[in-house]
Every structure is written in structure tokens, then in C-alpha cells.
PDB file of C-alpha atoms in Angstrom:
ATOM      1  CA  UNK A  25      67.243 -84.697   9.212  1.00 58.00           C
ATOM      2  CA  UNK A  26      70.616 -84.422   7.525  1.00 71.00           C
ATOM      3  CA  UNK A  27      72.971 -81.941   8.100  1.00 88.00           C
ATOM      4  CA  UNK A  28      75.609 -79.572   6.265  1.00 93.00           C
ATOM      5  CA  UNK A  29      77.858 -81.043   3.984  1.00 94.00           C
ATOM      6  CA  UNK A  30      80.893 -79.849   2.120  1.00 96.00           C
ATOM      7  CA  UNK A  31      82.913 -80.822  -0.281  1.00 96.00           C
ATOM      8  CA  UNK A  32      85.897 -81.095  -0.821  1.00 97.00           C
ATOM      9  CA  UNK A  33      86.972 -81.384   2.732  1.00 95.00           C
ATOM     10  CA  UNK A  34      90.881 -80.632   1.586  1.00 96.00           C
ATOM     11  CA  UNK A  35      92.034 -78.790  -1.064  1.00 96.00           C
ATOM     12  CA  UNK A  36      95.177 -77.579  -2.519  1.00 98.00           C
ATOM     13  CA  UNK A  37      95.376 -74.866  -4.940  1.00 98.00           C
ATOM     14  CA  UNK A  38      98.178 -72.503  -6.441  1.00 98.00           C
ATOM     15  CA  UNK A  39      98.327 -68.682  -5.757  1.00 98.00           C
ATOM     16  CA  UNK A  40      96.666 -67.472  -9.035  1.00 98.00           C
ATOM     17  CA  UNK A  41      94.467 -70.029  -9.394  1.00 98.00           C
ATOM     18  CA  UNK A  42      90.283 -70.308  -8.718  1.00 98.00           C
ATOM     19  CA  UNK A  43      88.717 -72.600  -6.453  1.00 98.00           C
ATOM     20  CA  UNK A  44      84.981 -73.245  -6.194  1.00 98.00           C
ATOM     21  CA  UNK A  45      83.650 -74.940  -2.872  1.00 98.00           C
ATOM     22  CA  UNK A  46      80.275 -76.316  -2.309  1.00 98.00           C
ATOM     23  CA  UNK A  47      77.585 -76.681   0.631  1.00 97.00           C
ATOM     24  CA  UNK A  48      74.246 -78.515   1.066  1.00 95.00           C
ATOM     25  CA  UNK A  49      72.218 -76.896   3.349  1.00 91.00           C
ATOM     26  CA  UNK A  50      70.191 -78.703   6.365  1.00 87.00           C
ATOM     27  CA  UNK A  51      66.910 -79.696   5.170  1.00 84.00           C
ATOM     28  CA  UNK A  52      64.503 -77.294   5.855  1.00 83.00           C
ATOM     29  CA  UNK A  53      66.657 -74.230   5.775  1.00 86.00           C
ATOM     30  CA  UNK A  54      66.520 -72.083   3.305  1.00 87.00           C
ATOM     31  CA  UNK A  55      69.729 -69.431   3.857  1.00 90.00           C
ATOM     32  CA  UNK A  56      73.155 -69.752   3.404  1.00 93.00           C
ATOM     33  CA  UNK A  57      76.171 -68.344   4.969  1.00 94.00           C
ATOM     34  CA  UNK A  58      80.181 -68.736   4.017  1.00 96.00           C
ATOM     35  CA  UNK A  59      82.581 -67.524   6.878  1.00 96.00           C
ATOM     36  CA  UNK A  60      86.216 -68.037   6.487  1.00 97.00           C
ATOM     37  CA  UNK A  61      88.324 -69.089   9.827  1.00 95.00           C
ATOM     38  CA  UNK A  62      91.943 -68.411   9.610  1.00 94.00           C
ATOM     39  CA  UNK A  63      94.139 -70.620  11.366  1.00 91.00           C
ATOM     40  CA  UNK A  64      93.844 -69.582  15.089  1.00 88.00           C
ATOM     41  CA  UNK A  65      90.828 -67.030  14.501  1.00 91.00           C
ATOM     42  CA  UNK A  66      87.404 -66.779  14.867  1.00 93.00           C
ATOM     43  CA  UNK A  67      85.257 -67.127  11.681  1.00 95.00           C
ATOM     44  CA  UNK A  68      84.718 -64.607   9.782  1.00 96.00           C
ATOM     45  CA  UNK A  69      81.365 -63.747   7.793  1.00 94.00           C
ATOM     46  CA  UNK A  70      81.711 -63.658   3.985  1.00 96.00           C
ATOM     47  CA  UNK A  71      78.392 -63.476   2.640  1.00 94.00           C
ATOM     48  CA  UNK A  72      74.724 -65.103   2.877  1.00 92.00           C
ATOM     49  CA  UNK A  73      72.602 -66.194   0.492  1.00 92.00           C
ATOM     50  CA  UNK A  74      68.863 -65.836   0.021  1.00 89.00           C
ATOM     51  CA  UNK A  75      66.184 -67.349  -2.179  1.00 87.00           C
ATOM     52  CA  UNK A  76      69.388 -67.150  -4.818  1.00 90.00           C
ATOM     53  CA  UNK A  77      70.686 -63.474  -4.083  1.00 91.00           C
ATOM     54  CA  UNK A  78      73.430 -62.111  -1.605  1.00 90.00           C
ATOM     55  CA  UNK A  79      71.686 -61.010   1.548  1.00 87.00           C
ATOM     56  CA  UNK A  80      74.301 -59.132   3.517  1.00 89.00           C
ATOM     57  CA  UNK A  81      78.487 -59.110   3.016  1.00 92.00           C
ATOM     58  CA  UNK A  82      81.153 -58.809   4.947  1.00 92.00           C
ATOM     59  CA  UNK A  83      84.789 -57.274   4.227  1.00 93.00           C
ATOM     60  CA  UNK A  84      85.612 -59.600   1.571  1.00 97.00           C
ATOM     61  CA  UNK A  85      86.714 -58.586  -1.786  1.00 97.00           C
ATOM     62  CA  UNK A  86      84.486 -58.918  -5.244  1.00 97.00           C
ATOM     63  CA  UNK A  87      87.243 -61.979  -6.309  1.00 98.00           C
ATOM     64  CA  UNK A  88      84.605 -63.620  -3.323  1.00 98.00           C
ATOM     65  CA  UNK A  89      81.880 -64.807  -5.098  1.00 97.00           C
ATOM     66  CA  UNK A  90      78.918 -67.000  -4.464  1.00 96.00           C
ATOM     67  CA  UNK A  91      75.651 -68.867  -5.725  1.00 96.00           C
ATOM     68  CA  UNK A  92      72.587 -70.399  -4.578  1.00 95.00           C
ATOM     69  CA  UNK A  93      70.871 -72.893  -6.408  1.00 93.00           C
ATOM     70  CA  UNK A  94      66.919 -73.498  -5.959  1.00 91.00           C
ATOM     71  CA  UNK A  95      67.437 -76.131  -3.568  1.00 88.00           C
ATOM     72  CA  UNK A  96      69.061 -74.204  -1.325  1.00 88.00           C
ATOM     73  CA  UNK A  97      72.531 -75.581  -1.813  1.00 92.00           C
ATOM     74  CA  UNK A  98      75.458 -73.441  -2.680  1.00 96.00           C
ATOM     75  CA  UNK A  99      78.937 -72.159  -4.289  1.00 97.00           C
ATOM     76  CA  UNK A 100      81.379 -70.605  -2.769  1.00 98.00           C
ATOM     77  CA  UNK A 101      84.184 -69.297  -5.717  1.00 98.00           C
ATOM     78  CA  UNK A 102      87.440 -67.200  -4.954  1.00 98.00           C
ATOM     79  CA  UNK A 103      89.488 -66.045  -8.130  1.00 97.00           C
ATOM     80  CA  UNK A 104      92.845 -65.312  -8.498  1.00 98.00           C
ATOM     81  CA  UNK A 105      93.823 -67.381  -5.227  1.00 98.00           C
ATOM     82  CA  UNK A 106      96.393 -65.921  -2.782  1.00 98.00           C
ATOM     83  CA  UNK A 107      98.388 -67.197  -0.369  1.00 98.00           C
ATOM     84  CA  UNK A 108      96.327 -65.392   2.899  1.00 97.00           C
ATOM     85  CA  UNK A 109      93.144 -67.210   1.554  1.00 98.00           C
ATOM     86  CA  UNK A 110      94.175 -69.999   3.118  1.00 98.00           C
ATOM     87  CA  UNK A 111      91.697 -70.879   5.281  1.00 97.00           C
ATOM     88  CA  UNK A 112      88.752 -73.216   6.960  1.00 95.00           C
ATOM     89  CA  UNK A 113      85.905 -72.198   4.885  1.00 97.00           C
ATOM     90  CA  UNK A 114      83.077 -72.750   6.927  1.00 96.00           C
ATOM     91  CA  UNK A 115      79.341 -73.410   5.378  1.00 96.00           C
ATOM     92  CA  UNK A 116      76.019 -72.758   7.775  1.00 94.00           C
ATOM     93  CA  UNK A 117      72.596 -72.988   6.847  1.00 91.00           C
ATOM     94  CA  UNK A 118      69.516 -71.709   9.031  1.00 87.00           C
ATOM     95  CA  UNK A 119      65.730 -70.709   8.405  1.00 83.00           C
ATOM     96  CA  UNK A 120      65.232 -66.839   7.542  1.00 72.00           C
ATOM     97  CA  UNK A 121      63.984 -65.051  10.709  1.00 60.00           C
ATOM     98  CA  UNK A 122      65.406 -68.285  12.869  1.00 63.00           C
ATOM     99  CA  UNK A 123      69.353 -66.631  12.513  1.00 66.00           C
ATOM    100  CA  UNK A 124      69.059 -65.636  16.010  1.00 62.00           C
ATOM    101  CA  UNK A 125      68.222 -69.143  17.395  1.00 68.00           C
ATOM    102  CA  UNK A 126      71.764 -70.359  15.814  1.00 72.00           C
ATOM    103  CA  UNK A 127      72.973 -71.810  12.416  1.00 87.00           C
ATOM    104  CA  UNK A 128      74.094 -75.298  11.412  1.00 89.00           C
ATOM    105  CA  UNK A 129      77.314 -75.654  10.438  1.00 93.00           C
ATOM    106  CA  UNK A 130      79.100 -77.787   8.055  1.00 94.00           C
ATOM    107  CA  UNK A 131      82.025 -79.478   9.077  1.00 93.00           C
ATOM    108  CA  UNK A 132      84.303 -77.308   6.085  1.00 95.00           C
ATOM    109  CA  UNK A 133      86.936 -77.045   3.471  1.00 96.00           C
ATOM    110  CA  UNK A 134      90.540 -76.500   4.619  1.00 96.00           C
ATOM    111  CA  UNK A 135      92.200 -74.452   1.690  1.00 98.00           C
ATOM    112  CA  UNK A 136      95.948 -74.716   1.239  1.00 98.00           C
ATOM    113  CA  UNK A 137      97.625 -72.265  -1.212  1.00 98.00           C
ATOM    114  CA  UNK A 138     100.878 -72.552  -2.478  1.00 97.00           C
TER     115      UNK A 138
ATOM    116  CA  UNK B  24      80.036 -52.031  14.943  1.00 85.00           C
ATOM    117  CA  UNK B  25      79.817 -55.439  16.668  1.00 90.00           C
ATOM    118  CA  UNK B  26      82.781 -57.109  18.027  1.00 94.00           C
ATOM    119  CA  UNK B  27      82.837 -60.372  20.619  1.00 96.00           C
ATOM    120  CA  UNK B  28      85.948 -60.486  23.247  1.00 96.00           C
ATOM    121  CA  UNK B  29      86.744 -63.521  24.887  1.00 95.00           C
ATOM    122  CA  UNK B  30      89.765 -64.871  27.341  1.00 87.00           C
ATOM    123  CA  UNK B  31      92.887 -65.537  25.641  1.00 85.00           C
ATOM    124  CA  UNK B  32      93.749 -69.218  26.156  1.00 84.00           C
ATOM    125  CA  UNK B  33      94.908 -71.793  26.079  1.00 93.00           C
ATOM    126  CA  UNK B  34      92.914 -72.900  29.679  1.00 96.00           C
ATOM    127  CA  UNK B  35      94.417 -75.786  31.089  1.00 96.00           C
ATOM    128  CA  UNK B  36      92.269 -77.740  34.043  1.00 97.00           C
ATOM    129  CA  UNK B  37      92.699 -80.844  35.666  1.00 97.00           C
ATOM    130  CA  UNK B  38      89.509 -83.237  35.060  1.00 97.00           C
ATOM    131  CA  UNK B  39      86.863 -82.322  37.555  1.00 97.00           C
ATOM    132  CA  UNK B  40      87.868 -78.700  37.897  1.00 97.00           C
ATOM    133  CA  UNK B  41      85.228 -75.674  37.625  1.00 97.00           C
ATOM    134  CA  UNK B  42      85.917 -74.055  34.109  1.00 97.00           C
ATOM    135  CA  UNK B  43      84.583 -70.449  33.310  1.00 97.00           C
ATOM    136  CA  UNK B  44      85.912 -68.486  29.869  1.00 97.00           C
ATOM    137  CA  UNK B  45      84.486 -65.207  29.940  1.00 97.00           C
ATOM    138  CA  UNK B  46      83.214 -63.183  27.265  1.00 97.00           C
ATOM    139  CA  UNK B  47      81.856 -60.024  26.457  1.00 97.00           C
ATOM    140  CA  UNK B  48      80.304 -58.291  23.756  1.00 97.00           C
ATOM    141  CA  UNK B  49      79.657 -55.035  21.748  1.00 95.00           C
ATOM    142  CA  UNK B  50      76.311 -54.597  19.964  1.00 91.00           C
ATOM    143  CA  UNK B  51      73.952 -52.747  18.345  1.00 83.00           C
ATOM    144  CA  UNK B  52      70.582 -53.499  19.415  1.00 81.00           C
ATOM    145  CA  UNK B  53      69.650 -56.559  21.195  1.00 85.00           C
ATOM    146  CA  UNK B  54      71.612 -59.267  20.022  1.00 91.00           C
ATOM    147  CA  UNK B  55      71.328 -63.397  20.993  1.00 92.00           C
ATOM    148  CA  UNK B  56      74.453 -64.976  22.498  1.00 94.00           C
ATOM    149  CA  UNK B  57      75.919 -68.063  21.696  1.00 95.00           C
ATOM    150  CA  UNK B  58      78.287 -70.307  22.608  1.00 97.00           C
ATOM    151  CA  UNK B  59      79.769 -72.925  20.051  1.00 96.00           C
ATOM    152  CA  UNK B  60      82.683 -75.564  20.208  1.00 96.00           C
ATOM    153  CA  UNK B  61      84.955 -76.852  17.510  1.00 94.00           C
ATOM    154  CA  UNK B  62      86.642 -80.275  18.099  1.00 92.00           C
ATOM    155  CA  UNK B  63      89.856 -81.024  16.272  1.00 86.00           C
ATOM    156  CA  UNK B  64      89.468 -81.091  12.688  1.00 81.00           C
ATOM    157  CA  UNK B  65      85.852 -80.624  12.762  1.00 84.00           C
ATOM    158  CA  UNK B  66      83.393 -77.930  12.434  1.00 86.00           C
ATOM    159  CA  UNK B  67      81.118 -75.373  14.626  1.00 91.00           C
ATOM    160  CA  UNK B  68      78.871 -77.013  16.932  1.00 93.00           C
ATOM    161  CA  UNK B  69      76.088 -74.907  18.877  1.00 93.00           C
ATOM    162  CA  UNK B  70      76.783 -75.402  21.943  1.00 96.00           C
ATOM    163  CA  UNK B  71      73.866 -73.175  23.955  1.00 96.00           C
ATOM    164  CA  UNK B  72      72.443 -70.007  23.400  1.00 94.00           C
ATOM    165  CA  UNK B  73      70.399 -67.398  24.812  1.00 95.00           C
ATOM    166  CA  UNK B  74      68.276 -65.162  22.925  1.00 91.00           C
ATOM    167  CA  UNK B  75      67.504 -61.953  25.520  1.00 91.00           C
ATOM    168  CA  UNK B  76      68.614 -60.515  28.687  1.00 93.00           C
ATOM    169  CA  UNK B  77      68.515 -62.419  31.761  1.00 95.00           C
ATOM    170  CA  UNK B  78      68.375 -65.871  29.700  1.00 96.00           C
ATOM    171  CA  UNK B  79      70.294 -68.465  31.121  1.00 97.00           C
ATOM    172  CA  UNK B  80      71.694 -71.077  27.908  1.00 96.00           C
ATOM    173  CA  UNK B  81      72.552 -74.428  28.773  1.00 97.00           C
ATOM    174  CA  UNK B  82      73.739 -78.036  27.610  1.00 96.00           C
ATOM    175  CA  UNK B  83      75.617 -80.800  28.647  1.00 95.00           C
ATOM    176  CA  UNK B  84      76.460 -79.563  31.890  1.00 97.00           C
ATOM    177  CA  UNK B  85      78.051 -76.076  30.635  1.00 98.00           C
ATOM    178  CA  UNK B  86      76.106 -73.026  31.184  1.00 98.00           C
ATOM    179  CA  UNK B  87      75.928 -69.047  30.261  1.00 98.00           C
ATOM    180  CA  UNK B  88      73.447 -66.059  31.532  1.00 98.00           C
ATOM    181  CA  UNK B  89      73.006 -63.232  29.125  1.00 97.00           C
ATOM    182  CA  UNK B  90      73.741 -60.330  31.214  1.00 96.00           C
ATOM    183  CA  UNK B  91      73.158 -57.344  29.752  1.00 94.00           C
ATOM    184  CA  UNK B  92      74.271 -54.714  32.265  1.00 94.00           C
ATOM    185  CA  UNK B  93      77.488 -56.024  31.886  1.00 96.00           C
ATOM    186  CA  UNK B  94      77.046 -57.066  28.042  1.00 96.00           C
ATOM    187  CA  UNK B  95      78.966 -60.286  29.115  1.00 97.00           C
ATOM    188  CA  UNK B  96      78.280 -64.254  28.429  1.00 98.00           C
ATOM    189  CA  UNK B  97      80.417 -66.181  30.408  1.00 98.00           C
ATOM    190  CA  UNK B  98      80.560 -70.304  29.931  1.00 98.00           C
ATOM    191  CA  UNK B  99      80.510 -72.044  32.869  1.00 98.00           C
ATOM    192  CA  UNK B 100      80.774 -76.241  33.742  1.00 98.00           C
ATOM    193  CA  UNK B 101      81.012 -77.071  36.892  1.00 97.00           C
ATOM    194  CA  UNK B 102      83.418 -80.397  36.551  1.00 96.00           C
ATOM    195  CA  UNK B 103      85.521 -80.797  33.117  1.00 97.00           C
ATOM    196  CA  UNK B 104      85.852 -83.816  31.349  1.00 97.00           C
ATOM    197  CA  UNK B 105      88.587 -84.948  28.924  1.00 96.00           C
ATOM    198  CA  UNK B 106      86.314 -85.180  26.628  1.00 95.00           C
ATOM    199  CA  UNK B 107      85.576 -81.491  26.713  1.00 97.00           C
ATOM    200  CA  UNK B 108      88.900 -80.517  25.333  1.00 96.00           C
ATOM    201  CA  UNK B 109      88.430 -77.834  22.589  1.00 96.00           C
ATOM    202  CA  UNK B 110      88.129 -74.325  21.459  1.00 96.00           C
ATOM    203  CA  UNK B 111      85.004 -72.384  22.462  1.00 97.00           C
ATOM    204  CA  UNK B 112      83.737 -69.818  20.635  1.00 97.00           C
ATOM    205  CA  UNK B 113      81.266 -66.904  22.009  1.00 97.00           C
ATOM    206  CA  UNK B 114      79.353 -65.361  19.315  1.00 95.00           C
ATOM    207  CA  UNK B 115      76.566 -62.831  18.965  1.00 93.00           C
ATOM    208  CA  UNK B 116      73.566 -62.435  16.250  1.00 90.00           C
ATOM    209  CA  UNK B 117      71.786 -59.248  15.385  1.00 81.00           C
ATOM    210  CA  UNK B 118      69.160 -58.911  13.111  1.00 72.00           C
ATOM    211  CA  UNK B 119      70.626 -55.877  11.561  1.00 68.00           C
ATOM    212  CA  UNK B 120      73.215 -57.384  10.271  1.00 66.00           C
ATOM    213  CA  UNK B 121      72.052 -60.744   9.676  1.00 77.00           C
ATOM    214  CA  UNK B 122      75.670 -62.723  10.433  1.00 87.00           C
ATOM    215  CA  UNK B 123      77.764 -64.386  13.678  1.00 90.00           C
ATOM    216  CA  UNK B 124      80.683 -62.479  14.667  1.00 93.00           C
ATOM    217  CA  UNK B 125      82.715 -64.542  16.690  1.00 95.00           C
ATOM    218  CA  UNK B 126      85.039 -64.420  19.230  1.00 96.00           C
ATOM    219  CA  UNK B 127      88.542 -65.375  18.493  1.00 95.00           C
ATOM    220  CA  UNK B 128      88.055 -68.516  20.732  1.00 96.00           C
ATOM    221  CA  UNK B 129      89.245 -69.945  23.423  1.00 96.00           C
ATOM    222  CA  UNK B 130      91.562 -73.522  23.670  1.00 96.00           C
ATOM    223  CA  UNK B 131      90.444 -75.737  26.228  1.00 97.00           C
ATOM    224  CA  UNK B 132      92.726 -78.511  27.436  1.00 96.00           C
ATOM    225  CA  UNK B 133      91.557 -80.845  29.927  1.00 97.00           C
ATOM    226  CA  UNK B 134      94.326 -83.197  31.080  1.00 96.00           C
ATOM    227  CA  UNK B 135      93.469 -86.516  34.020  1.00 93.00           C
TER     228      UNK B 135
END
């Protein structure tokens, strides 16, 4: 079975400027989740996605936004980029109802802003 | 709401040495425990997990017991490798709120 991908894995944008990351889910999963891991943090949840809604948020602002296609892959966009959104944004995937048996996680997109 | 505290690090063993990085937790309800480990430049990795009280998690020679009395998930490995040098994570997953909150991880160096 193949795992999470993501793409880009590096990225550099400028303060002010929108990003949009992707994620390809493990086949056979069906949910979505973004976290964002500041340098020397623990990740942090941003959202999940369901059958192509948001299922659940965390503290993230609306400039946070996501998508989720019907084969389970998804977006992760951030508008009007600033410099603290710099980041490992981290993609997992898992099987509704399974979220307490662990995710899959991608391997992630380091953000750089400038 | 929920909230994961490990040991600051970084931990630095000899190889062979008896590793434990405790962790406890905060919770609503009955959450599962996890522990996961991010290489250098890499992603999360589950590492083991353990899904209600009294569960003991393990995997490649590290270990964890769920102990609810003393809402704590310590990792355990009985002899480091070099190879096990990275940061390890302790997270917890409740239904109610459908996400991982981590830990803020713990650095692991394991020098010969």
C-alpha cells in the first residue's frame, strides 16, 4: 500500500504572499488532517477533512484554508503569508472511526517565509 | 482541554543504556496513547500505541503501559542503539475532538 505524500517538500514564499500545499492520502483512508510543527514544537492540529468538508479545527485563523477532493487527496492554502507561518506542515491520513488506532503521516512541507 | 507533557530533552545515553522519557497527559474522556518518532528531516512515524488503560504498546524493543491512575505513558527500551537517535513524541487521541495533540517532544541522542 502506498503511503502519504506531499508536495512540495521545500518551499519558499514572501510574507504577503499565498501558498497552497498538497497531500495524497494512504490508500484506503478516507480523512485528512493538516498539523503545523514549528521548529522545536510539537505539531499542532489545523484542521481535518471529511468526505470533502472540515470535520473539526483547531486555533488557526480563517487565512487557513483547506480542500478535499473525491479521492481523498487534499489542499492545504494559507493567504497573506507571514513570517511565524513558517513551519513543517505535516499531512496524515487515517480511516474514520480508526483515529484512535494512529494516523499515517506524510513526510511534509518545510515553509520558509521571508 | 487536552494537553500532553513530556521530559524536556535533549537525553543523551551511551549505546546500550536503559532509556525512559516520561510523559503524562490531560484528557477528557478516555483517550489512546501514542508514541511517535521523527528522524532528521523526515516525518511522524507511529511508533506504538495503546488504546485503554492497563495496555502495554510496544515495537522494536521500546515499550509504554497506559496507566491511567497516574494518566502517564512513559517510553521505555531497555538497550539504545545509535540508530535510535531522534525526537519522540507522546501524543493522545480522543474521539471528542477527533485530532493528536502532541507533546512538545523529546531529543534523543545516542552516542558509542
Amino acid at each position: 500500500e502506498t503511503g502519504v505524500t506531499q508536495s512540495p517538500t521545500h518551499l519558499i514564499k514572501t510574507r504577503g504572499q499565498q501558498v497552497t500545499l498538497r497531500c495524497s492520502s494512504q490508500s484506503g483512508h478516507n480523512t485528512v488532517s493538516w498539523y503545523q510543527q514549528a521548529l522545536g514544537q510539537g505539531p499542532q492540529f489545523i484542521f481535518q477533512y471529511y468526505r470533502e468538508e472540515e470535520n473539526g479545527r483547531g486555533n488557526f485563523p480563517p487565512r487557513f484554508s483547506g480542500l478535499q477532493f473525491p479521492n481523498y487527496s487534499s489542499e492545504l492554502n494559507v493567504n497573506a503569508l507571514e513570517l511565524d507561518d513558517s513551519a513543517l506542515y505535516l499531512c496524515a491520513s487515517s480511516l474514520t472511526g480508526t483515529g484512535n488506532y494512529g494516523y499515517t503521516f506524510g513526510s511534509g512541507t518545510r515553509l520558509t517565509v521571508v | 482541554g487536552d494537553s500532553v507533557t513530556q521530559m524536556e530533552g535533549p537525553v543523551t545515553l551511551s549505546e546500550e543504556a536503559f532509556l525512559t522519557i516520561n510523559c503524562t497527559y490531560t484528557a477528557t474522556g478516555y483517550p489512546s496513547l501514542f508514541w511517535y518518532v521523527q528522524y532528521p528531516g523526515e516525518g511522524l512515524q507511529l511508533l506504538l500505541k495503546a488504546t485503554k488503560a492497563d495496555d502495554k504498546g510496544s515495537n522494536k524493543g521500546f515499550e509504554a503501559t497506559y496507566r491511567k491512575e497516574t494518566t502517564s505513558f512513559h517510553l521505555e527500551k531497555g538497550s539504545v542503539q545509535v540508530s535510535d537517535s531522534a525526537v519522540y513524541f507522546c501524543a493522545l487521541f480522543t474521539g471528542t475532538a477527533s485530532k493528536l495533540t502532541f507533546g512538545t517532544g523529546t531529543r534523543l541522542q545516542v552516542t558509542l
